[in-house]
Coordinates of C-alpha atoms in Angstrom, one line a residue:
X1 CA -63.7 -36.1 161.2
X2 CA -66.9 -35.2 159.1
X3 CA -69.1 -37.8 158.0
X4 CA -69.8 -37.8 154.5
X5 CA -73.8 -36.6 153.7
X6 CA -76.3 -39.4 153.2
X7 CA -76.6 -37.4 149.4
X8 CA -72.7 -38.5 148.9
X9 CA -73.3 -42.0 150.1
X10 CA -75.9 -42.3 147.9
X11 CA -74.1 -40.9 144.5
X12 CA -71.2 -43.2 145.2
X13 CA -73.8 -46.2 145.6
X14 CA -75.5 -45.3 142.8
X15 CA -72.1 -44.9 140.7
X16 CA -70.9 -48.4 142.4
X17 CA -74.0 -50.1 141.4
X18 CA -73.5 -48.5 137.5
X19 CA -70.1 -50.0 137.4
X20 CA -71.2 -53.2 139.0
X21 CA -73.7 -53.8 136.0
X22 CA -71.3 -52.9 133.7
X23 CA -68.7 -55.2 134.5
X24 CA -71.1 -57.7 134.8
X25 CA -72.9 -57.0 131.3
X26 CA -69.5 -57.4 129.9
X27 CA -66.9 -59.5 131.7
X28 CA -69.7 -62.3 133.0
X29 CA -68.5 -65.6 132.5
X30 CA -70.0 -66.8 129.1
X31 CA -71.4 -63.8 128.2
X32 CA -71.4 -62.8 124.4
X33 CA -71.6 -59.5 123.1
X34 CA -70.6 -57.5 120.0
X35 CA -70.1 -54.1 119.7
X36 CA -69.9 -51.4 117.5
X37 CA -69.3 -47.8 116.7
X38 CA -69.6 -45.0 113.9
X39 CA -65.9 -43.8 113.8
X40 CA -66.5 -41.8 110.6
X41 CA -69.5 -40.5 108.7
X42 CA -68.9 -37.5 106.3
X43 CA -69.8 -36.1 103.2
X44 CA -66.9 -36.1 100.2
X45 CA -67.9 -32.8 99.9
X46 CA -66.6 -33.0 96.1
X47 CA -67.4 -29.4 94.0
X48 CA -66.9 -29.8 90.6
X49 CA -67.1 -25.7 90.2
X50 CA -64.7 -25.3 93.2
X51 CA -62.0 -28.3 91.4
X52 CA -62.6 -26.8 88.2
X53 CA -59.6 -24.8 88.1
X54 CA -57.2 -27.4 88.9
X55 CA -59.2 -30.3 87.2
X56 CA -62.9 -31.1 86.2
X57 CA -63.7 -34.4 87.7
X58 CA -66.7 -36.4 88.3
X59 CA -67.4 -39.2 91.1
X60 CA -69.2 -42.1 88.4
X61 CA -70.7 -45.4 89.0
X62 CA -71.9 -47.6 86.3
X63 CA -72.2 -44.1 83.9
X64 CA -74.1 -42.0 86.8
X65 CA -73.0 -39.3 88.8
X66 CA -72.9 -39.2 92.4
X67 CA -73.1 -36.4 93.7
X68 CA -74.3 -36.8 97.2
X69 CA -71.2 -39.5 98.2
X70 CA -70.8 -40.2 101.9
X71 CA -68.2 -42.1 103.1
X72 CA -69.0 -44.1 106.7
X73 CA -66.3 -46.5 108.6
X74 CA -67.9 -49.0 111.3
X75 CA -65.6 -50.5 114.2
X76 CA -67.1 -54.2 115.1
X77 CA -65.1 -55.9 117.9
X78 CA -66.2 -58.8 120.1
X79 CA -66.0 -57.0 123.6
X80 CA -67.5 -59.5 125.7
X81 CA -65.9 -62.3 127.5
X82 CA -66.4 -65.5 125.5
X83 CA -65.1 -66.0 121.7
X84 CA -68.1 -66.0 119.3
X85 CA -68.4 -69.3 116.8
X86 CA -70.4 -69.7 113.2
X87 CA -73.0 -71.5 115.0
X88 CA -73.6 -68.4 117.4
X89 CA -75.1 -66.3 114.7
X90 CA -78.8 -67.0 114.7
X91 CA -79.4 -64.4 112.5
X92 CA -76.9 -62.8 110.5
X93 CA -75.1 -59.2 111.5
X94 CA -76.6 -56.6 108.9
X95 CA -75.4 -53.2 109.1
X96 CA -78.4 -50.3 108.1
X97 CA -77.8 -47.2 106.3
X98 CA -81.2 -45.9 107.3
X99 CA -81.9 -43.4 104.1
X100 CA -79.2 -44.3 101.8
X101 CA -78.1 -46.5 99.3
X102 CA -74.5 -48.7 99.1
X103 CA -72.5 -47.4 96.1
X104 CA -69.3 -49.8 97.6
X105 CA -68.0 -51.7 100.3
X106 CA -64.7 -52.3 101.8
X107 CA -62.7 -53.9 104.9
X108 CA -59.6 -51.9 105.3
X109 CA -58.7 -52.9 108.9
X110 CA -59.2 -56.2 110.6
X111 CA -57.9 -58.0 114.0
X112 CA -56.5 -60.9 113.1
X113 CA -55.8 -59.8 109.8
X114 CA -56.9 -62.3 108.1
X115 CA -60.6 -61.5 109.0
X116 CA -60.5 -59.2 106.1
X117 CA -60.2 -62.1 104.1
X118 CA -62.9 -64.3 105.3
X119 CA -65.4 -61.3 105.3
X120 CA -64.9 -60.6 101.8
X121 CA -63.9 -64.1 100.7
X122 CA -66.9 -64.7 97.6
X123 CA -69.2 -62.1 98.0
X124 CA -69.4 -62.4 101.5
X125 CA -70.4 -58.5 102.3
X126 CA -73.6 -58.8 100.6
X127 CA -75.2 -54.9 99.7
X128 CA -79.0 -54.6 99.1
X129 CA -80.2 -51.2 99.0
X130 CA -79.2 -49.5 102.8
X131 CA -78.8 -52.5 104.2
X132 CA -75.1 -54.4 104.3
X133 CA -75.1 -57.8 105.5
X134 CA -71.8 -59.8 106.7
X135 CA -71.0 -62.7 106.5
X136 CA -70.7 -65.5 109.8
X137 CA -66.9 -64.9 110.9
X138 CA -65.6 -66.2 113.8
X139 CA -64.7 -63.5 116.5
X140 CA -62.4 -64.4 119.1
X141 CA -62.0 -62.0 122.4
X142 CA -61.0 -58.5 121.6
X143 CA -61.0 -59.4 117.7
X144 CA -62.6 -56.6 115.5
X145 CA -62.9 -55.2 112.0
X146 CA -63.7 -52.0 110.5
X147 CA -66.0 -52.1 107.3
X148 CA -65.5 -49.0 105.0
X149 CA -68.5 -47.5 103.3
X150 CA -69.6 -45.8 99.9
X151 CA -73.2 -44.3 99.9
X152 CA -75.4 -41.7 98.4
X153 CA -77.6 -40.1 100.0
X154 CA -78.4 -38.0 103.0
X155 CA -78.0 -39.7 106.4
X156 CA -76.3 -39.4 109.7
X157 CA -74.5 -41.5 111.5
X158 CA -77.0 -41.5 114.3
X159 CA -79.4 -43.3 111.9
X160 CA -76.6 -46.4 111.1
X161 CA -77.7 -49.5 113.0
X162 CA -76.2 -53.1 113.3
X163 CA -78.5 -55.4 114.0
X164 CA -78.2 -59.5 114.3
X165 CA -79.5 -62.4 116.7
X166 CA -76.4 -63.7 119.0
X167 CA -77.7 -66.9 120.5
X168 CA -76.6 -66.4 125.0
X169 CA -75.4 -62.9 124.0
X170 CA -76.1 -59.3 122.3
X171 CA -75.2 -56.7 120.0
X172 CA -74.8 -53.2 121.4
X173 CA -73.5 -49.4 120.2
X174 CA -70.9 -48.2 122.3
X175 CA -70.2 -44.7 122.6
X176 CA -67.9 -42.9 120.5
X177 CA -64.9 -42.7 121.5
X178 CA -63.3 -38.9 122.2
X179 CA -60.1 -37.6 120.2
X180 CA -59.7 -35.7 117.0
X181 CA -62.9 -36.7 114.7
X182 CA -62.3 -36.2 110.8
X183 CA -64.8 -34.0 109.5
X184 CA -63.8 -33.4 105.9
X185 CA -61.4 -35.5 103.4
X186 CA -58.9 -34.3 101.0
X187 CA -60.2 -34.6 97.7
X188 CA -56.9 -36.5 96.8
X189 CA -57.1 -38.6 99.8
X190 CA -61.0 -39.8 98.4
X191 CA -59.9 -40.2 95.2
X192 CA -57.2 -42.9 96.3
X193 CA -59.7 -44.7 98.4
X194 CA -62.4 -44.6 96.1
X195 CA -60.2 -45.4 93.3
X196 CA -58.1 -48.6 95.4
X197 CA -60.6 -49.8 97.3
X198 CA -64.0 -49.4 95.8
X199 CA -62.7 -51.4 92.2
X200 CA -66.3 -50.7 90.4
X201 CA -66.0 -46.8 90.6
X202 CA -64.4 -44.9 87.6
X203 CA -63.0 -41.3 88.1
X204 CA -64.1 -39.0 84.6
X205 CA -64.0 -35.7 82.7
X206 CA -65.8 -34.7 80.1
X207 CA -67.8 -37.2 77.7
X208 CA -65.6 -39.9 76.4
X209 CA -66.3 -42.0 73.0
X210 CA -67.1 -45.2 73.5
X211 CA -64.8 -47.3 74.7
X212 CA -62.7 -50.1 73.0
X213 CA -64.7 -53.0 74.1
X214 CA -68.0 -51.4 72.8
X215 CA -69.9 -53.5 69.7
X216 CA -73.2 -52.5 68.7
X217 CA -75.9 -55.2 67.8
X218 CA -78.3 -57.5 69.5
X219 CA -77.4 -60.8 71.5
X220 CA -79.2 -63.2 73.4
X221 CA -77.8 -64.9 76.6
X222 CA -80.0 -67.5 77.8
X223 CA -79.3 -71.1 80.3
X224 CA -78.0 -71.4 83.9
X225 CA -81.0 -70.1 86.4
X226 CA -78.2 -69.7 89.0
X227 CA -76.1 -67.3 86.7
X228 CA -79.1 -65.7 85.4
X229 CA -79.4 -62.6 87.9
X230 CA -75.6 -61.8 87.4
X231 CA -75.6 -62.2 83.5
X232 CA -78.8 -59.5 83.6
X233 CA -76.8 -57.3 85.8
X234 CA -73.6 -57.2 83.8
X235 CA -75.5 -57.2 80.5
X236 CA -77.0 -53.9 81.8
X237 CA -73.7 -52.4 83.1
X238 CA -72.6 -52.8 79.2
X239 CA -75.6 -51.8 77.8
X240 CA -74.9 -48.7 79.6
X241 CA -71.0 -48.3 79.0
X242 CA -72.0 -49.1 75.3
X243 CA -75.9 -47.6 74.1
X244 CA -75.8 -49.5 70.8
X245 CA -75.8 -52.3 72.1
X246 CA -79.0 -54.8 73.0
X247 CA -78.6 -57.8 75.2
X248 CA -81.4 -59.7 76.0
X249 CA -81.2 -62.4 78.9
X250 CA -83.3 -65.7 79.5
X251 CA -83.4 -68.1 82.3
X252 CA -83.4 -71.3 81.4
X253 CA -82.3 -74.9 81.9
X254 CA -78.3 -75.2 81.0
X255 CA -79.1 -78.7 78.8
X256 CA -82.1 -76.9 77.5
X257 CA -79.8 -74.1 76.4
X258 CA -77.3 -75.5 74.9
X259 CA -79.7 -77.7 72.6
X260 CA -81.1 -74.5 71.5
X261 CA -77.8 -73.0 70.6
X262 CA -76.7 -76.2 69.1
X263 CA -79.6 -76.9 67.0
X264 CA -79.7 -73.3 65.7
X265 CA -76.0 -73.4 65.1
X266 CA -75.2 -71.1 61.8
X267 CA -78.6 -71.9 60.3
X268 CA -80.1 -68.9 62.5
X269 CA -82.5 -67.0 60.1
X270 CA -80.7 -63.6 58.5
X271 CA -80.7 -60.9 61.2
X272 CA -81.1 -62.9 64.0
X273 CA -79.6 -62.0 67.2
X274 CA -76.4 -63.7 68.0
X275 CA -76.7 -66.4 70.9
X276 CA -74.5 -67.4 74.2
X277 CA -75.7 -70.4 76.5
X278 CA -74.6 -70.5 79.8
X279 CA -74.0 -73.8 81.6
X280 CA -73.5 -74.8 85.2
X281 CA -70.0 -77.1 84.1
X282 CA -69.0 -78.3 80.9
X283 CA -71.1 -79.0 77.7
X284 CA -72.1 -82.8 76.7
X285 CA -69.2 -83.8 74.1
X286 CA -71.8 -84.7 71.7
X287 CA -72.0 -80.6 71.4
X288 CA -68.7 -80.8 68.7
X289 CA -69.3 -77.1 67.5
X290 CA -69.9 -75.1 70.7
X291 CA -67.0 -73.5 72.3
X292 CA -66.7 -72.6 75.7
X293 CA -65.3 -69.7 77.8
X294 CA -64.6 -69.9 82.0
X295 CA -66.6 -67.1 83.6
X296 CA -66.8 -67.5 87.4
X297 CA -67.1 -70.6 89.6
X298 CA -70.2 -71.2 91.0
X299 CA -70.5 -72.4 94.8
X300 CA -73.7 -74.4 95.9
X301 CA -75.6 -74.8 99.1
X302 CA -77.6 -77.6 100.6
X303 CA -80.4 -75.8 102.1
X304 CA -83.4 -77.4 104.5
X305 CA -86.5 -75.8 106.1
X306 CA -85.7 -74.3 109.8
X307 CA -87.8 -76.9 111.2
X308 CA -85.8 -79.4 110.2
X309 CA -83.5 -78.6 112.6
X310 CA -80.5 -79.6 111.1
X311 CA -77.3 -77.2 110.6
X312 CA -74.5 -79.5 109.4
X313 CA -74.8 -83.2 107.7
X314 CA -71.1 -85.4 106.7
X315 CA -71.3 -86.2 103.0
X316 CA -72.3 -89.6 104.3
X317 CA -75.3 -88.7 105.6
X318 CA -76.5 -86.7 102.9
X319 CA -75.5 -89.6 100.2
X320 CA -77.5 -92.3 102.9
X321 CA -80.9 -89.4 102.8
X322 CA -80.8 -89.3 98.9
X323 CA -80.4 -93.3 98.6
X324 CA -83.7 -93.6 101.0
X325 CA -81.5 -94.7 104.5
X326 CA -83.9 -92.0 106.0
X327 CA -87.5 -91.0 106.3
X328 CA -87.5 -88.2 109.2
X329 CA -84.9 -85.9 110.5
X330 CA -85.1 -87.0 113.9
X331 CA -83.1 -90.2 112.7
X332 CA -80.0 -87.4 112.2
X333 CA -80.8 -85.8 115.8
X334 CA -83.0 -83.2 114.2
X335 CA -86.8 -82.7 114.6
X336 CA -89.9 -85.0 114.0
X337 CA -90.7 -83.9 110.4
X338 CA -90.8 -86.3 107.4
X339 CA -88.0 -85.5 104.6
X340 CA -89.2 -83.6 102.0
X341 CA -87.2 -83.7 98.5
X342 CA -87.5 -79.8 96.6
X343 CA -84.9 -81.3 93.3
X344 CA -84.4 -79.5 89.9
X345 CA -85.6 -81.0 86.5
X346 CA -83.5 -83.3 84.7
X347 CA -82.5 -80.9 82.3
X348 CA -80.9 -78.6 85.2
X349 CA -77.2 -78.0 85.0
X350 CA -77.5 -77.9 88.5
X351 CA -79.0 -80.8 89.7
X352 CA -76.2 -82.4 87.2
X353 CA -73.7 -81.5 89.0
X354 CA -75.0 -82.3 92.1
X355 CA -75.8 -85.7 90.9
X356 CA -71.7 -86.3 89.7
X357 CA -70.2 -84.5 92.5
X358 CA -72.1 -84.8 95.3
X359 CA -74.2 -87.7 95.3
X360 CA -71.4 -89.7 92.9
X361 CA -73.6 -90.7 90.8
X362 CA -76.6 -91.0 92.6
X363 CA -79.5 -90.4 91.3
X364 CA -82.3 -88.5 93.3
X365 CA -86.0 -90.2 94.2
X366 CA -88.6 -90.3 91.4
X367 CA -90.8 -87.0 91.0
X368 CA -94.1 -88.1 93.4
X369 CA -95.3 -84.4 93.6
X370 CA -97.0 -81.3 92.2
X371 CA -97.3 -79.6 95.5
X372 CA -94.2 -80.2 97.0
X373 CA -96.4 -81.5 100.0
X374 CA -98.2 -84.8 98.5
X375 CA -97.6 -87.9 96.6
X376 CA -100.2 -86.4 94.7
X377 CA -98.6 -87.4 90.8
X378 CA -97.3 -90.9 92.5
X379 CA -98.9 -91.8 95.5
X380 CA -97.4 -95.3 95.7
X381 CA -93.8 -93.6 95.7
X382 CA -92.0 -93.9 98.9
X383 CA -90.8 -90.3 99.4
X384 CA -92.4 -86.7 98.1
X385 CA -90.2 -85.4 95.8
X386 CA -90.9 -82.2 93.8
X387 CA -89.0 -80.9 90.5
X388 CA -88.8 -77.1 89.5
X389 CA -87.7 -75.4 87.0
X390 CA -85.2 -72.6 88.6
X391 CA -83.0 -72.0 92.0
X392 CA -85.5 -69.4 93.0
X393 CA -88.6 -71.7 93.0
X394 CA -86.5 -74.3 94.6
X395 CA -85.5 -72.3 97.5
X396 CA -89.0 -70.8 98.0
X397 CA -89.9 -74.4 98.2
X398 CA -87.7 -75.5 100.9
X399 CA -88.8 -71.9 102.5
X400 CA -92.5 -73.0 102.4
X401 CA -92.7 -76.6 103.1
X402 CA -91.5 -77.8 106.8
X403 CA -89.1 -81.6 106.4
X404 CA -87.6 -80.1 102.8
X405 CA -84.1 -80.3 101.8
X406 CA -83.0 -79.2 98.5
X407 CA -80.0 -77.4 96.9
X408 CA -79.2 -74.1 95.0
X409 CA -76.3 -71.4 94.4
X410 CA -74.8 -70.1 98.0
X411 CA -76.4 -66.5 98.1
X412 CA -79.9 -68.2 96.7
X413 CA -80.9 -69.3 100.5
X414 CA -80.0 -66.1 102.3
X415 CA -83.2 -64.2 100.2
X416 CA -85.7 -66.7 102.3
X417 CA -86.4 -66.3 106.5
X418 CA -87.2 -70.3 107.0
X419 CA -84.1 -71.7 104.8
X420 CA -80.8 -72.7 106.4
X421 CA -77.7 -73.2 104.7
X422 CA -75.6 -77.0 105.6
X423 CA -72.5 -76.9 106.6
X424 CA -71.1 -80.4 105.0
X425 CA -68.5 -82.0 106.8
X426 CA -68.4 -79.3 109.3
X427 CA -67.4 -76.5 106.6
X428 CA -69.1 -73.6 105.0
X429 CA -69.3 -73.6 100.9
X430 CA -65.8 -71.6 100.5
X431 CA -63.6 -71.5 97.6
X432 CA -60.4 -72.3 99.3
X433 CA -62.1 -75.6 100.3
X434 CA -63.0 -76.0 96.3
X435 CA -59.4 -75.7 95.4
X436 CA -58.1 -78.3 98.3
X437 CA -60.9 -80.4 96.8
X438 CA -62.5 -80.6 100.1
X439 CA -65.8 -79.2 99.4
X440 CA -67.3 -81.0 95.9
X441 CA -70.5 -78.8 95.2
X442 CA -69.7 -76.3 92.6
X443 CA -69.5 -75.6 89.0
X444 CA -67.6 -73.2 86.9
X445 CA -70.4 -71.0 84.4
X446 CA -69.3 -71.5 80.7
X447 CA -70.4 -69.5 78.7
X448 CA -70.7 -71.0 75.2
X449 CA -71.2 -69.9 71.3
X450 CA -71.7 -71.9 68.5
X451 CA -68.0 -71.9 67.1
X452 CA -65.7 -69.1 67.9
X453 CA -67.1 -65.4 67.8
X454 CA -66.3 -63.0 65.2
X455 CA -63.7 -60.5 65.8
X456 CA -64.8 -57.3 66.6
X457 CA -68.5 -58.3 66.9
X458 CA -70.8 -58.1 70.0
X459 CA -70.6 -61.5 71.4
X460 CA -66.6 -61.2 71.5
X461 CA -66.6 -58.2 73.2
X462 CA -69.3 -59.3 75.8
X463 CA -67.5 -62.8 76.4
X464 CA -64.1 -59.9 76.9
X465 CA -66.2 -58.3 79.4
X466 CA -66.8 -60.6 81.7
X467 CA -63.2 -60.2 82.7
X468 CA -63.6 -56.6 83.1
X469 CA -63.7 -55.1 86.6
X470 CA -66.8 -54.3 86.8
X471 CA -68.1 -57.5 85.7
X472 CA -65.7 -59.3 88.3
X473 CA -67.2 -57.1 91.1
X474 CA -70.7 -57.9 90.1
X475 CA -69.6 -61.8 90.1
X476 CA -68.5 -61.2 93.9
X477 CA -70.9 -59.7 95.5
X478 CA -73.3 -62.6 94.2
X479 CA -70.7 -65.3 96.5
X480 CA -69.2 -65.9 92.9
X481 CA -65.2 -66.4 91.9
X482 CA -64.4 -64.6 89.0
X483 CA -62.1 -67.1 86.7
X484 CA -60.4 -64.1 85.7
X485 CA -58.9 -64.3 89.4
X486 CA -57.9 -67.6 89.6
X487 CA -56.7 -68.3 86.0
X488 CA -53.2 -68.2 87.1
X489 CA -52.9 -69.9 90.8
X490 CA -52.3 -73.3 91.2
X491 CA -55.0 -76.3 90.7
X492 CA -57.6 -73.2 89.2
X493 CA -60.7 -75.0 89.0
X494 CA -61.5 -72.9 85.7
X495 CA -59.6 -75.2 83.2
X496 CA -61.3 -74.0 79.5
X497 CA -64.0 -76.4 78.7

């Protein structure tokens, strides 16, 4: 019998040793690992001369052309050997689109299937730009879900990266997976999935006249500074769908807004521009004239400084820190830092609400602080306690001081490195919880005029098109609830105002 050559005893060694770490990397006990793969990346390839015969069509997004569509689809499965919690995700998973920019995003594939849910529950798949970041879903073994992809923009798939912090654990790229690969689309085939799926994208011929729910004029929308982003944004979409119209939008507080509108009322000088105020919940009853209209429920975060160290507080404890029970976070088994308060004015619409619903009445500690750091306005008071005048300077706040806690809408804290977002009684902000009554920090965004609109003018058709598709997919990207969506399910939290 002929030995085998010390070359061939070597190869086999060095292929035993390969699957060795393999299997190890993967199958370890209490090892962590997600992976994922490209399993599509191609262009539309949509030529209106080439469709011209049959039909002339346009791919359109908020009035533009896109003419350089891609369509990607990303498999993420937990392939390790241990199910991956919440708590695991350090950082979250953001997906990279290295040279292009997100046009729309869907989940059409999921493992349970009722990931797909939790993923896109509020605005939980979160564009910005090329980047796509998901939400903190729990993955059990061999769970996975596919995200599906609208860009423009030249890429490859080569270029798409996922990238994350998995605390005992890491995130790698498998390799693609041989079989039939789809290089090109039916046009028919795109248009259904840009058309079902992708809800904000509108399929066109030639120039249309503008459309039914167009009003010329100018309006003013001015209160919530946690609505404020969105109203811009959908006040520009219309502007767009409708170019005699002028909407301009303030931040301000919701009280301080709706004593503007109030005191204005029908007295506004001739010529004027007509006037909505947005407030976080309902209007004080005093405010006889103003009339109301549910837009989108609004779900709020408590937020602390990293350094806290502190993930998840009962309602208990956070009532007990607010009445003063505590000084430092190492009381609540975090770090030795001294509580820091980061509140809104008194005017705020959200601190309001987190006053009635959260603290019960409550009331937080008196303002001590300019800085945010030092008793420096009261420096016999017993705690530092700043107010501000918007969600965004609050959250920077809690971002730049080390012991803060504060509060603001849900996607507010994930714009910050240093800011973590409580769980309270063990749960995540979620509007399934907001419906069983279980979680009590939110607010629905009324948008109110001084008695009802005129038919047919500007402010009517704005307040219609909040309930327009593009208006509701604006609303959820932002971690909002459009009331349009819940109006008919049971125990809606968007009762008119």
């Amino acid at each position: 019998m002929t030995l085998p050559s010390t070359e061939t005893i070597l190869a086999a060694a060095g292929l035993l040793a390969t699957a060795l770490i393999w299997a190890v990397d993967r199958f370890l006990p209490g090892r962590k690992r997600i992976g994922y793969r490209v399993q599509m990346d191609t262009a539309i390839g949509m030529n209106p001369q080439a469709a011209h015969s049959v039909v002339q069509l346009r791919l359109l997004r908020a009035d533009r052309e896109i003419s350089d569509a891609t369509l990607a689809l990303l498999r993420i499965e937990n392939d390790g050997s241990k199910d991956i919690v919440r708590q695991d995700y350090q950082e979250p998973l953001t997906v990279d689109f290295a040279g292009r920019t997100i046009v729309g995003v869907e989940v059409p594939d999921s493992n349970p299937p009722n990931l797909a849910a939790m993923l896109t529950r509020n605005g939980g798949l979160r564009p910005d730009g090329s980047r796509l970041t998901l939400p903190r879903v729990p993955l059990n073994k061999r769970n996975h879900f596919k995200v599906l992809v609208l860009l423009s923009g030249a890429g490859t798939g080569e270029r798409i990266t996922l990238e994350g912090f998995l605390s005992g654990g890491r995130i790698v790229r498998n390799a693609q997976r041989r079989g039939p690969q789809p290089v090109s689309l039916a046009l028919g085939s795109v248009f259904i999935i840009l058309v079902g799926l992708l809800g904000g994208l509108q399929l066109s011929g030639s120039d249309s006249p503008p459309r039914s729910e167009c009003a010329s004029g100018r309006l003013t929308v001015t209160g919530s500074s946690a609505f404020a982003r969105l109203t811009s944004l959908i006040s520009t979409a219309y502007e767009r769908q409708c170019p005699g119209a002028e909407i301009t939008v303030t931040e301000s507080a919701s009280l301080t807004a709706l004593q503007e509108l109030n005191s204005l009322g029908g007295k506004a000088h001739s010529g004027a521009p007509a006037r909505i105020a947005v407030s976080d919940g309902p209007a004080p009853h005093s405010f006889q004239q103003l009339r109301g209209q549910p837009a989108g429920v609004v779900i709020f975060s408590i937020v602390v400084n990293k350094n806290t160290g502190i993930h998840n507080l009962t309602l208990r404890q956070l009532r007990d820190i607010y009445a003063g029970k505590y000084r430092n976070w190492n009381q609540l088994n975090g770090n030795d830092q001294e509580i820091h308060f980061v509140s809104r004015t008194s005017n705020s619409g959200t601190r309001k609400v987190f006053e009635q619903k959260v603290l019960r009445g409550g009331t937080e500690p008196v303002a001590s602080s300019d800085d945010c750091r030092n008793k420096d306005r009261i420096p016999s008071a017993r705690f530092v306690n700043c107010e501000l005048s918007s969600t965004d300077q609050l959250v920077a706040e809690v971002n730049r001081v080390p012991g803060a806690i504060g509060y603001g809408e849900m996607s507010a804290a994930t714009k910050q490195p240093n800011v973590n977002r409580l769980l309270l009684d063990g749960g995540e902000p979620d509007i399934e919880r907001v419906r069983q009554n279980t979680y009590p920090f939110w607010a629905v965004e009324n948008f109110y005029t001084y008695g009802p609109p005129k038919d047919g003018s500007l402010t009517a058709k704005f307040l219609t098109y909040l309930s327009s598709d593009t208006a509701k997919n604006t609303m959820r990207t932002y971690g909002h609830v459009p009331c349009a969506d819940l109006r008919a399910r049971p125990n809606s939290p968007c009762a008119q105002p």
